[in-house]
Short mmCIF file of C-alpha atoms in Angstrom, two decimals:
data_model
loop_
_atom_site.label_atom_id
_atom_site.label_comp_id
_atom_site.label_asym_id
_atom_site.label_seq_id
_atom_site.Cartn_x
_atom_site.Cartn_y
_atom_site.Cartn_z
CA MET A 2 15.93 119.30 84.02
CA VAL A 3 19.22 120.86 82.88
CA ALA A 4 19.05 122.45 79.40
CA VAL A 5 22.12 121.41 77.43
CA PRO A 6 23.26 123.80 74.66
CA VAL A 7 23.32 122.34 71.16
CA MET A 8 25.69 123.36 68.39
CA THR A 9 23.93 124.18 65.16
CA GLY A 10 26.99 124.03 62.86
CA ASP A 11 29.59 121.32 62.43
CA PRO A 12 30.55 120.34 65.98
CA VAL A 13 33.18 117.79 65.03
CA PRO A 14 36.41 119.88 65.15
CA GLU A 15 35.77 121.42 68.57
CA THR A 16 34.51 118.09 69.90
CA VAL A 17 37.66 116.30 68.78
CA VAL A 18 39.88 119.04 70.24
CA ALA A 19 37.97 118.84 73.52
CA VAL A 20 38.55 115.07 73.63
CA VAL A 21 42.28 115.56 73.00
CA LEU A 22 42.34 118.18 75.76
CA MET A 23 40.70 115.73 78.13
CA LEU A 24 43.23 113.02 77.18
CA ALA A 25 46.06 115.40 78.11
CA LEU A 26 44.44 116.15 81.47
CA THR A 27 43.99 112.42 82.06
CA ALA A 28 47.68 111.77 81.38
CA TYR A 29 48.58 114.59 83.77
CA ALA A 30 46.32 113.23 86.50
CA VAL A 31 47.70 109.69 86.24
CA LEU A 32 51.41 110.58 85.95
CA ALA A 33 51.84 113.86 87.80
CA GLY A 34 49.17 112.83 90.31
CA ALA A 35 51.38 109.99 91.51
CA ASP A 36 54.29 112.42 91.82
CA PHE A 37 52.23 114.80 93.93
CA GLY A 38 51.19 111.84 96.07
CA GLY A 39 54.83 110.89 96.53
CA GLY A 40 55.42 114.36 97.96
CA VAL A 41 52.52 113.84 100.38
CA TRP A 42 54.11 110.63 101.68
CA ASP A 43 57.48 112.36 101.89
CA LEU A 44 55.89 114.95 104.16
CA LEU A 45 54.20 112.26 106.25
CA ALA A 46 57.20 109.91 106.46
CA ARG A 47 57.47 108.72 110.05
CA GLY A 48 59.02 105.92 112.08
CA PRO A 49 62.38 104.17 112.02
CA ARG A 50 62.30 103.84 108.21
CA ALA A 51 61.34 107.45 107.49
CA GLU A 52 64.55 108.24 105.64
CA ALA A 53 64.38 104.96 103.72
CA GLN A 54 60.83 105.87 102.70
CA ARG A 55 61.98 109.29 101.48
CA GLN A 56 64.83 107.72 99.54
CA ALA A 57 62.45 105.22 97.95
CA ILE A 58 60.18 108.11 96.92
CA ALA A 59 63.14 110.00 95.46
CA ARG A 60 64.30 106.92 93.55
CA ALA A 61 60.82 106.27 92.19
CA MET A 62 60.31 109.86 91.08
CA GLY A 63 63.91 110.25 90.04
CA PRO A 64 64.76 112.57 87.22
CA VAL A 65 61.50 111.94 85.30
CA TRP A 66 59.04 113.60 87.65
CA GLU A 67 59.36 117.07 86.14
CA ALA A 68 58.67 115.65 82.69
CA ASN A 69 55.10 114.84 83.69
CA HIS A 70 54.22 118.54 83.67
CA VAL A 71 54.55 118.45 79.90
CA TRP A 72 50.94 117.23 79.81
CA LEU A 73 49.74 120.28 81.74
CA ILE A 74 51.63 122.57 79.36
CA PHE A 75 50.16 120.71 76.40
CA ALA A 76 46.63 121.10 77.81
CA LEU A 77 47.10 124.82 78.44
CA VAL A 78 48.48 125.42 74.94
CA LEU A 79 45.56 123.54 73.43
CA LEU A 80 43.11 125.49 75.62
CA PHE A 81 44.28 128.96 74.60
CA THR A 82 44.63 127.89 70.96
CA ALA A 83 41.28 126.17 70.51
CA PHE A 84 39.11 127.79 73.20
CA PRO A 85 40.48 131.31 73.72
CA ARG A 86 37.31 132.61 75.39
CA ALA A 87 37.48 129.90 78.02
CA TYR A 88 41.22 130.46 78.51
CA SER A 89 40.85 134.22 79.02
CA SER A 90 37.90 133.77 81.38
CA LEU A 91 39.72 131.15 83.44
CA GLY A 92 42.81 133.36 83.49
CA VAL A 93 40.77 136.11 85.15
CA ALA A 94 38.61 133.98 87.43
CA LEU A 95 41.41 131.67 88.54
CA PHE A 96 44.20 134.23 88.66
CA VAL A 97 45.03 133.66 92.31
CA PRO A 98 44.72 129.86 92.45
CA PHE A 99 46.54 129.42 89.13
CA HIS A 100 49.47 131.48 90.39
CA LEU A 101 49.49 129.56 93.65
CA VAL A 102 49.57 126.32 91.64
CA LEU A 103 52.43 127.69 89.55
CA ALA A 104 54.31 128.74 92.68
CA GLY A 105 53.69 125.30 94.16
CA ILE A 106 55.09 123.54 91.08
CA VAL A 107 58.17 125.80 91.01
CA LEU A 108 58.81 125.51 94.74
CA ARG A 109 58.31 121.78 94.57
CA GLY A 110 60.84 121.46 91.76
CA ALA A 111 63.43 123.61 93.49
CA ALA A 112 62.92 121.87 96.82
CA PHE A 113 63.25 118.42 95.20
CA VAL A 114 66.68 119.39 93.87
CA PHE A 115 67.89 121.10 97.04
CA ARG A 116 66.57 118.42 99.35
CA ALA A 117 68.75 115.70 97.79
CA PRO A 118 71.97 116.69 99.58
CA ALA A 119 69.99 117.92 102.56
CA ALA A 120 67.77 114.87 102.97
CA THR A 121 69.60 113.66 106.05
CA ALA A 122 70.56 117.06 107.37
CA SER A 123 68.84 118.98 110.10
CA GLY A 124 68.04 122.61 110.77
CA PRO A 125 67.58 125.02 107.83
CA GLN A 126 68.77 122.42 105.30
CA ARG A 127 65.96 120.09 106.29
CA ALA A 128 63.44 122.83 105.50
CA TRP A 129 63.69 122.02 101.77
CA ALA A 130 62.13 118.63 102.42
CA SER A 131 59.26 120.31 104.24
CA VAL A 132 58.78 122.75 101.35
CA PHE A 133 58.72 119.84 98.91
CA GLY A 134 56.08 117.98 100.91
CA ALA A 135 53.92 121.04 101.60
CA ALA A 136 53.96 122.14 97.95
CA SER A 137 53.10 118.59 96.87
CA THR A 138 50.04 118.65 99.13
CA ILE A 139 48.71 122.17 98.55
CA THR A 140 49.07 122.13 94.73
CA PRO A 141 46.77 119.14 94.03
CA PHE A 142 44.30 120.52 96.58
CA LEU A 143 44.10 123.73 94.54
CA LEU A 144 43.79 121.78 91.30
CA GLY A 145 40.86 119.79 92.71
CA ALA A 146 39.18 122.93 94.04
CA THR A 147 39.61 124.49 90.58
CA LEU A 148 37.82 121.54 89.04
CA ALA A 149 34.94 122.08 91.45
CA ALA A 150 34.87 125.84 90.80
CA VAL A 151 34.32 125.48 87.05
CA SER A 152 31.48 123.05 87.72
CA SER A 153 29.72 124.77 90.60
CA GLY A 154 28.42 127.90 88.84
CA GLY A 155 30.43 130.26 91.04
CA ILE A 156 32.18 131.71 87.96
CA ARG A 157 29.98 133.75 85.61
CA VAL A 158 31.04 135.06 82.20
CA ALA A 159 28.93 137.74 80.50
CA ASP A 160 28.48 138.04 76.74
CA ASP A 161 30.96 140.93 76.64
CA GLY A 162 33.58 138.77 78.38
CA ALA A 163 33.26 140.32 81.84
CA VAL A 164 34.04 137.75 84.54
CA THR A 165 32.55 137.75 88.02
CA VAL A 166 33.50 135.29 90.72
CA ASN A 167 31.57 134.40 93.84
CA ALA A 168 34.63 133.49 95.87
CA VAL A 169 32.68 131.95 98.73
CA TYR A 170 30.59 129.81 96.41
CA ALA A 171 33.46 128.92 94.08
CA TRP A 172 36.34 128.37 96.49
CA PHE A 173 35.20 128.01 100.05
CA SER A 174 32.04 125.99 99.65
CA PRO A 175 32.05 122.53 101.23
CA PHE A 176 31.82 121.08 97.72
CA SER A 177 35.05 122.76 96.54
CA LEU A 178 36.93 121.98 99.74
CA LEU A 179 35.88 118.34 99.65
CA VAL A 180 36.81 117.92 95.97
CA GLY A 181 40.23 119.42 96.78
CA ALA A 182 40.72 117.02 99.69
CA LEU A 183 39.50 114.09 97.58
CA THR A 184 42.07 114.94 94.90
CA VAL A 185 44.90 114.90 97.47
CA ALA A 186 43.71 111.58 98.91
CA LEU A 187 43.33 110.02 95.46
CA PHE A 188 46.83 111.10 94.40
CA ALA A 189 48.25 109.83 97.68
CA TYR A 190 46.58 106.46 97.09
CA LEU A 191 47.95 106.32 93.55
CA ALA A 192 51.48 107.10 94.77
CA ALA A 193 51.37 104.55 97.57
CA VAL A 194 50.31 101.81 95.17
CA TYR A 195 53.06 102.80 92.71
CA LEU A 196 55.64 102.79 95.50
CA ALA A 197 54.48 99.40 96.77
CA VAL A 198 55.29 98.00 93.34
CA GLU A 199 58.75 99.57 93.25
CA THR A 200 59.88 98.59 96.76
CA GLY A 201 60.23 95.37 98.71
CA GLY A 202 60.36 93.98 102.22
CA GLU A 203 59.43 96.28 105.09
CA LEU A 204 59.30 99.35 102.88
CA GLN A 205 56.73 97.66 100.68
CA GLU A 206 54.66 96.91 103.76
CA ASP A 207 54.95 100.56 104.83
CA PHE A 208 53.54 101.74 101.51
CA ARG A 209 50.90 99.01 101.56
CA ARG A 210 49.61 100.35 104.87
CA ARG A 211 49.66 103.89 103.47
CA ALA A 212 47.77 102.78 100.38
CA LEU A 213 45.08 101.16 102.53
CA GLY A 214 44.83 104.28 104.71
CA ALA A 215 44.58 106.58 101.67
CA GLY A 216 41.97 104.26 100.15
CA VAL A 217 39.85 104.56 103.28
CA ALA A 218 40.24 108.36 103.15
CA VAL A 219 39.07 108.38 99.52
CA ALA A 220 36.04 106.26 100.41
CA VAL A 221 35.10 108.49 103.38
CA LEU A 222 35.47 111.72 101.40
CA ALA A 223 33.46 110.30 98.50
CA ALA A 224 30.74 109.17 100.92
CA VAL A 225 30.51 112.71 102.35
CA LEU A 226 30.68 114.36 98.92
CA LEU A 227 27.99 112.34 97.16
CA PRO A 228 25.03 113.48 99.32
CA LEU A 229 26.34 117.05 99.13
CA ALA A 230 26.60 117.22 95.33
CA PRO A 231 22.83 117.34 94.53
CA ARG A 232 22.49 120.50 96.66
CA THR A 233 25.72 122.33 95.82
CA ALA A 234 26.12 121.33 92.14
CA PRO A 235 22.70 120.07 91.07
CA HIS A 236 23.34 120.37 87.34
CA LEU A 237 26.55 118.35 87.60
CA TRP A 238 24.83 115.74 89.73
CA GLU A 239 21.93 115.50 87.29
CA LEU A 240 24.13 115.23 84.21
CA VAL A 241 26.54 112.78 85.82
CA SER A 242 23.57 110.68 86.91
CA ALA A 243 22.13 110.75 83.40
CA ARG A 244 25.27 110.23 81.33
CA GLY A 245 28.16 109.18 83.47
CA ARG A 246 26.62 106.91 86.06
CA LEU A 247 27.96 103.81 84.34
CA LEU A 248 31.46 105.24 84.46
CA VAL A 249 31.09 106.43 88.04
CA ALA A 250 29.76 103.01 89.07
CA THR A 251 32.67 101.37 87.24
CA GLY A 252 35.06 103.70 89.06
CA ALA A 253 33.59 102.67 92.40
CA VAL A 254 34.00 98.98 91.52
CA LEU A 255 37.59 99.60 90.42
CA ALA A 256 38.30 101.41 93.69
CA ILE A 257 37.07 98.43 95.69
CA LEU A 258 38.97 96.02 93.44
CA SER A 259 42.19 98.02 93.76
CA GLY A 260 41.89 98.13 97.55
CA TRP A 261 41.27 94.39 97.69
CA LEU A 262 44.32 93.73 95.48
CA VAL A 263 46.46 95.90 97.78
CA TRP A 264 45.14 93.95 100.76
CA GLN A 265 46.08 90.71 98.97
CA ARG A 266 49.53 92.15 98.15
CA ARG A 267 49.00 91.85 94.41
CA PHE A 268 50.51 95.25 93.85
CA LEU A 269 51.02 95.22 90.10
CA LEU A 270 47.36 94.43 89.43
CA ALA A 271 46.40 96.97 92.10
CA ARG A 272 48.35 99.63 90.21
CA VAL A 273 46.50 98.82 86.99
CA ALA A 274 43.15 99.00 88.81
CA ALA A 275 44.11 102.28 90.55
CA VAL A 276 45.05 103.93 87.26
CA ALA A 277 41.84 102.69 85.66
CA GLU A 278 39.88 104.05 88.64
CA VAL A 279 41.32 107.55 88.21
CA VAL A 280 40.76 107.50 84.44
CA VAL A 281 37.17 106.30 84.70
CA LEU A 282 36.21 108.78 87.44
CA LEU A 283 37.76 111.68 85.52
CA TRP A 284 35.90 110.78 82.33
CA GLY A 285 32.69 110.32 84.28
CA TRP A 286 33.07 113.90 85.48
CA ALA A 287 33.81 115.03 81.89
CA LEU A 288 30.63 113.40 80.61
CA GLY A 289 28.63 115.14 83.32
CA GLN A 290 30.32 118.47 82.58
CA TRP A 291 29.86 118.25 78.79
CA PRO A 292 29.62 120.57 76.87
CA TYR A 293 30.45 123.17 79.52
CA LEU A 294 33.98 124.40 80.02
CA ILE A 295 32.77 126.87 82.66
CA TYR A 296 29.24 126.19 83.87
CA PRO A 297 26.80 127.76 82.94
CA ASP A 298 28.11 130.34 80.45
CA VAL A 299 31.05 128.95 78.48
CA THR A 300 30.73 125.82 76.40
CA VAL A 301 32.95 123.97 73.98
CA PHE A 302 30.87 125.42 71.15
CA ASN A 303 30.60 129.11 72.05
CA ALA A 304 34.24 129.33 73.13
CA ALA A 305 35.77 127.58 70.13
CA ALA A 306 38.23 129.33 67.83
CA PRO A 307 37.48 129.55 64.10
CA ASP A 308 37.53 126.28 62.19
CA PRO A 309 40.90 126.85 60.45
CA ILE A 310 42.60 127.25 63.83
CA LEU A 311 40.90 124.14 65.22
CA ARG A 312 41.92 122.11 62.19
CA PHE A 313 45.50 123.40 62.42
CA ALA A 314 45.61 122.37 66.06
CA LEU A 315 44.32 118.92 65.16
CA TRP A 316 46.91 118.51 62.41
CA ALA A 317 49.76 119.83 64.54
CA THR A 318 48.99 117.64 67.55
CA PRO A 319 50.03 114.28 65.99
CA VAL A 320 53.27 115.86 64.77
CA GLY A 321 54.06 117.09 68.25
CA LEU A 322 53.19 113.72 69.75
CA LEU A 323 55.52 111.99 67.29
CA ILE A 324 58.33 113.96 68.93
CA LEU A 325 57.03 113.90 72.49
CA ILE A 326 56.12 110.21 72.91
CA PRO A 327 59.49 108.75 71.79
CA SER A 328 61.27 111.36 73.91
CA LEU A 329 59.29 110.35 76.98
CA TRP A 330 59.80 106.68 76.20
CA LEU A 331 63.57 107.16 76.00
CA LEU A 332 63.56 109.22 79.20
CA PHE A 333 61.63 106.59 81.13
CA ALA A 334 63.64 103.71 79.62
CA VAL A 335 66.96 105.29 80.57
CA PHE A 336 66.18 106.50 84.04
CA LYS A 337 63.53 104.01 85.14
CA GLY A 338 65.01 100.90 83.54
CA GLU A 339 66.78 98.25 85.51
CA ASN A 340 70.55 98.37 85.44
CA PRO A 341 71.68 94.74 85.18
CA GLN A 342 75.19 95.67 86.32
CA ALA A 343 74.22 97.80 89.28
CA GLY A 344 76.06 96.67 92.38
CA GLU A 345 78.74 94.80 90.52
CA PRO A 346 82.39 95.62 91.07
CA ALA A 347 83.63 98.47 88.97
CA GLY A 348 85.78 96.25 86.81
CA ALA A 349 82.82 94.08 85.93
CA LEU A 350 81.33 96.86 83.84
CA ASP A 351 83.61 96.05 80.96
CA PRO A 352 82.70 92.87 79.10
CA ARG A 353 86.36 92.54 78.14
CA PRO A 354 88.31 91.73 81.32
CA GLY A 355 91.12 94.11 82.08
CA ARG A 356 90.01 96.90 79.77
CA VAL A 357 89.76 100.31 81.34
CA VAL A 358 89.06 103.73 79.97
CA GLY A 359 92.20 105.42 78.82
CA ALA A 360 93.89 102.21 77.83
CA LEU A 361 94.39 103.01 74.19
CA GLU A 362 94.82 100.20 71.78
CA PRO A 363 98.55 99.91 71.16
CA ARG A 364 99.67 101.16 67.82
CA PRO A 365 102.31 99.27 65.95
CA GLY A 366 105.61 100.05 67.53
CA ARG A 367 104.12 101.89 70.55
CA ALA A 368 103.25 100.77 74.02
CA ALA A 369 99.74 101.14 75.26
CA ALA A 370 98.97 104.36 77.12
CA ALA A 371 98.77 104.11 80.88
CA PRO A 372 95.18 103.80 82.03
CA GLU A 373 93.64 106.59 84.02
CA ARG A 374 93.26 105.36 87.54
CA GLY A 375 89.76 104.51 88.61
CA ARG A 376 88.07 105.05 85.28
CA VAL A 377 86.21 102.05 84.03
CA ALA A 378 84.72 101.68 80.60
CA PRO A 379 80.97 101.31 80.39
CA ALA A 380 79.63 98.17 78.93
CA GLU A 381 79.02 98.44 75.22
CA ALA A 382 77.48 95.50 73.49
CA PRO A 383 78.69 95.59 69.90
CA ASP A 384 76.47 94.32 67.16
CA ALA A 385 77.57 92.07 64.37
CA GLY A 386 79.27 94.99 62.66
CA GLY A 387 81.29 95.99 65.72
CA ALA A 388 79.34 99.21 66.53
CA PRO A 389 77.63 99.58 69.90
CA ARG A 390 73.86 99.13 69.85
CA LEU A 391 72.27 102.38 70.99
CA THR A 392 69.45 100.72 72.87
CA ALA A 393 67.73 102.09 75.96
CA ALA A 394 69.60 99.55 78.06
CA TRP A 395 72.88 100.76 76.59
CA TRP A 396 72.04 104.38 77.44
CA SER A 397 71.01 103.29 80.93
CA ARG A 398 74.32 101.52 81.55
CA ARG A 399 76.24 104.38 80.00
CA LEU A 400 74.67 107.06 82.16
CA ARG A 401 74.71 105.05 85.36
CA SER A 402 78.27 103.87 84.96
CA SER A 403 79.43 107.39 84.18
CA ARG A 404 78.46 108.37 87.71
CA ARG A 405 81.19 106.12 89.04
CA LEU A 406 83.91 108.03 87.24
CA PRO A 407 85.95 110.49 89.27
CA ASP A 408 86.06 114.10 88.18
CA ARG A 409 88.80 115.02 85.81
CA PRO A 410 91.49 117.25 87.31
#
């Protein structure tokens, strides 16, 4: 029977901070996980529609994909603020994998930018696409293996803060390798379901087949991992069985339901079920891991900062979210929203026929200025008072239509 440490003082502040930390990790898994999975499918794009698949992935990820890392930054800031002992210990124990993850994120970002003009090129230019796909595959594998390392007991932290790592047990055990592979497969499944929603026709069928294949991979890896867990991570298995079995069972049901919905081509519902599956499985692991941050030496209670710091973090978090959430909403609304005028002739962008940018309203006694050739005014829907409504749709039209303008001399 696993002995669970009990906090003798007031455990509420550190418990609440730990829950907020877990919420940030959940958001990162759901949002950035799909982006990593998109990179996996970019690497594995094959067949006559390979370039169309890559373009669909690029359109789906678009300019918002880098924003998803804000949740990882938020989680790290909260970790070193509220649980400094855990942060310092993880910084030592996971020095190599954390830097590899950081390198993967940076390389992935750079490759995503450079691959855009080189997407259809060959030779050295095409290498950026390979870097993007490889970094998108290796990074989530390392993140999954990290999750297994903090749960397996391969990282020990002494009372004086000294950290020792059994690299074979922590990193190269079958348990860690399988959790890393399961993370990649789960993110690939999530991305394929997302992409099936955002595409149509043959491309949608391509991503449907990939979602079904990734779903089978997830099921096989989970089937291999489950019998292995009682021997390699017995405490985690025991605690998950005692506390999180309802969530784990719910996650399994959601996985089956999501796969069935993909099979039935009900992609929007499948996406909801896939997201719920990831959330439920992650929280099932958290319940089994509780209260350990690094098993078996560092817990939420013995690693917590003093109460004033915890309370400051709790008060500061809503303020930060009040800035972050609307910013993310605007970002997604602008760049992921539908452009109702996309594909229309350039002149159709102006609700007033014949108006073009540069055509100044004639002043009394003066002729109108000659319009600048090729520049078309973006659509601006004035309100009752004559001022344009600065809605998300307006920003979307504004930004998209601006791309049609030629460069100024």
